[in-house]
Amino acid sequence: MLDRFTGKKLWSIESNHGFIHNSVIAGDGILFCLDKLPQYLETKLRRRGEAPPPGSRLLYVDIRTGQILSEVTEDVFGTWLGYSSEHKLLLQATRPSRDMLNGETGNRMIVYKVSTKEKLWDKAIRYSNPRLSTMIKSFLRGKVSIC
């Protein structure tokens, strides 16, 4: 993390695999990021009959200090994160669209309650990029309790 005014390095974190660009987001003093292989490499390994290497993780990081607040290592599948400051919810999903790489299908979403890291919703569901925001709105309207 750099100070945007001085360019001074404030802190850094080493990745196990790499931070996916659509899955590094911030809100309410927390940096959320997925540390995993890009989807196209995971797809390539699976085609060869190989499993992706272990060590994928979803990190919650204090944006001021770089301290890891939480590390989720189960069900790390996505390539895209979304955060609702209003509802304090984090969404992990993929982002299927015509401009994305092959292998990025929309077939699952997980929503976490940020304060507890509790998985509120884990759905095997097919979607495409335009429907993503509609599905998030449906979730927030009460299809699933968020309290």
Protein backbone atom coordinates (compact mmCIF):
# COMPACT_ATOMS: atom_id res chain seq x y z
CA MET A 1 0.00 0.00 0.00
CA LEU A 2 1.33 3.40 -0.97
CA ASP A 3 0.56 6.83 0.41
CA ARG A 4 -1.18 8.42 -2.56
CA PHE A 5 0.29 11.86 -1.85
CA THR A 6 3.93 10.98 -1.16
CA GLY A 7 4.31 7.62 -2.91
CA LYS A 8 5.83 6.24 0.30
CA LYS A 9 5.33 2.52 0.86
CA LEU A 10 3.12 2.02 3.92
CA TRP A 11 2.88 -1.79 3.98
CA SER A 12 2.80 -4.85 1.77
CA ILE A 13 1.54 -8.42 1.84
CA GLU A 14 3.01 -11.37 0.01
CA SER A 15 0.61 -13.41 -2.07
CA ASN A 16 0.53 -17.18 -2.28
CA HIS A 17 -0.44 -17.05 -5.97
CA GLY A 18 -1.36 -13.50 -6.99
CA PHE A 19 -4.09 -10.95 -6.36
CA ILE A 20 -6.79 -10.99 -9.04
CA HIS A 21 -7.42 -7.42 -10.28
CA ASN A 22 -11.24 -7.56 -10.10
CA SER A 23 -11.03 -8.91 -6.58
CA VAL A 24 -9.06 -6.21 -4.78
CA ILE A 25 -11.59 -3.82 -3.28
CA ALA A 26 -11.89 -1.62 -0.21
CA GLY A 27 -14.67 -0.38 2.03
CA ASP A 28 -15.04 0.84 5.60
CA GLY A 29 -11.31 0.62 6.32
CA ILE A 30 -10.95 -2.96 5.08
CA LEU A 31 -9.17 -4.17 1.97
CA PHE A 32 -10.75 -7.37 0.62
CA CYS A 33 -8.79 -9.47 -1.87
CA LEU A 34 -8.63 -12.91 -3.44
CA ASP A 35 -5.20 -14.51 -3.53
CA LYS A 36 -5.41 -17.31 -6.08
CA LEU A 37 -4.42 -18.39 -9.56
CA PRO A 38 -6.23 -16.68 -12.42
CA GLN A 39 -9.24 -18.65 -13.65
CA TYR A 40 -7.67 -19.45 -17.02
CA LEU A 41 -4.71 -21.19 -15.29
CA GLU A 42 -7.01 -23.17 -13.00
CA THR A 43 -9.03 -24.24 -16.06
CA LYS A 44 -5.84 -25.25 -17.89
CA LEU A 45 -4.69 -27.38 -14.92
CA ARG A 46 -8.07 -29.12 -14.66
CA ARG A 47 -8.02 -29.93 -18.40
CA ARG A 48 -4.70 -31.66 -17.80
CA GLY A 49 -6.19 -33.62 -14.89
CA GLU A 50 -4.27 -31.61 -12.29
CA ALA A 51 -5.69 -29.85 -9.24
CA PRO A 52 -4.91 -26.18 -8.65
CA PRO A 53 -2.23 -25.73 -5.99
CA PRO A 54 -3.33 -25.18 -2.39
CA GLY A 55 -3.10 -21.80 -0.71
CA SER A 56 -5.96 -19.84 -2.27
CA ARG A 57 -7.49 -17.41 0.19
CA LEU A 58 -9.88 -14.52 0.71
CA LEU A 59 -8.25 -11.86 2.87
CA TYR A 60 -9.73 -9.12 5.04
CA VAL A 61 -6.91 -6.62 5.66
CA ASP A 62 -6.81 -3.46 7.79
CA ILE A 63 -6.23 -0.85 5.10
CA ARG A 64 -4.25 1.44 7.41
CA THR A 65 -1.85 -1.10 8.94
CA GLY A 66 -1.78 -4.06 6.57
CA GLN A 67 -2.70 -6.41 9.41
CA ILE A 68 -4.62 -9.46 8.17
CA LEU A 69 -7.94 -9.39 10.04
CA SER A 70 -9.25 -12.64 8.61
CA GLU A 71 -8.19 -15.31 6.14
CA VAL A 72 -10.82 -17.55 4.54
CA THR A 73 -9.35 -20.63 2.86
CA GLU A 74 -12.49 -22.65 2.12
CA ASP A 75 -14.63 -22.07 -0.98
CA VAL A 76 -12.27 -19.60 -2.62
CA PHE A 77 -13.45 -19.85 -6.22
CA GLY A 78 -14.25 -16.37 -7.48
CA THR A 79 -12.63 -13.79 -9.68
CA TRP A 80 -14.73 -10.84 -8.57
CA LEU A 81 -15.61 -9.26 -5.21
CA GLY A 82 -18.32 -6.75 -4.40
CA TYR A 83 -18.93 -4.93 -1.12
CA SER A 84 -22.02 -3.19 0.26
CA SER A 85 -21.06 -0.57 2.84
CA GLU A 86 -24.73 -0.04 3.59
CA HIS A 87 -25.38 -3.70 4.43
CA LYS A 88 -21.81 -4.70 5.45
CA LEU A 89 -21.88 -7.65 3.04
CA LEU A 90 -19.15 -9.06 0.83
CA LEU A 91 -19.97 -10.96 -2.37
CA GLN A 92 -17.62 -13.48 -3.98
CA ALA A 93 -18.53 -14.48 -7.52
CA THR A 94 -17.17 -14.80 -11.02
CA ARG A 95 -17.76 -12.21 -13.69
CA PRO A 96 -18.86 -13.96 -16.85
CA SER A 97 -19.20 -11.73 -19.87
CA ARG A 98 -18.13 -11.61 -23.50
CA ASP A 99 -14.95 -9.69 -22.66
CA MET A 100 -13.67 -12.19 -20.08
CA LEU A 101 -11.39 -15.17 -20.52
CA ASN A 102 -12.72 -18.65 -21.23
CA GLY A 103 -13.56 -20.70 -18.18
CA GLU A 104 -15.14 -17.90 -16.19
CA THR A 105 -18.68 -19.21 -15.92
CA GLY A 106 -21.29 -17.70 -13.65
CA ASN A 107 -22.54 -20.58 -11.58
CA ARG A 108 -22.02 -19.72 -7.92
CA MET A 109 -22.16 -16.81 -5.46
CA ILE A 110 -21.26 -16.53 -1.80
CA VAL A 111 -22.28 -13.63 0.45
CA TYR A 112 -20.45 -13.06 3.75
CA LYS A 113 -21.48 -10.92 6.71
CA VAL A 114 -18.31 -8.87 7.16
CA SER A 115 -18.56 -8.35 10.93
CA THR A 116 -18.64 -12.09 11.69
CA LYS A 117 -17.16 -13.55 8.46
CA GLU A 118 -20.26 -15.77 8.47
CA LYS A 119 -21.31 -17.23 5.13
CA LEU A 120 -24.91 -16.03 4.76
CA TRP A 121 -25.61 -17.35 1.31
CA ASP A 122 -23.88 -19.88 -0.92
CA LYS A 123 -25.86 -20.60 -4.05
CA ALA A 124 -25.14 -22.68 -7.10
CA ILE A 125 -26.91 -20.44 -9.55
CA ARG A 126 -26.36 -19.56 -13.21
CA TYR A 127 -25.96 -15.91 -14.08
CA SER A 128 -24.30 -13.61 -16.57
CA ASN A 129 -22.84 -10.17 -16.09
CA PRO A 130 -26.01 -8.09 -16.64
CA ARG A 131 -27.97 -10.23 -14.17
CA LEU A 132 -25.32 -9.96 -11.45
CA SER A 133 -26.58 -6.65 -10.06
CA THR A 134 -30.18 -7.87 -10.22
CA MET A 135 -29.29 -10.94 -8.18
CA ILE A 136 -27.48 -8.87 -5.56
CA LYS A 137 -30.50 -6.58 -5.25
CA SER A 138 -32.78 -9.61 -4.85
CA PHE A 139 -30.58 -10.90 -2.07
CA LEU A 140 -30.62 -7.54 -0.29
CA ARG A 141 -34.41 -7.22 -0.61
CA GLY A 142 -34.87 -10.09 1.79
CA LYS A 143 -34.80 -13.31 -0.17
CA VAL A 144 -32.36 -14.39 2.57
CA SER A 145 -32.13 -12.93 6.07
CA ILE A 146 -29.07 -10.74 6.50
CA CYS A 147 -29.43 -10.00 10.20
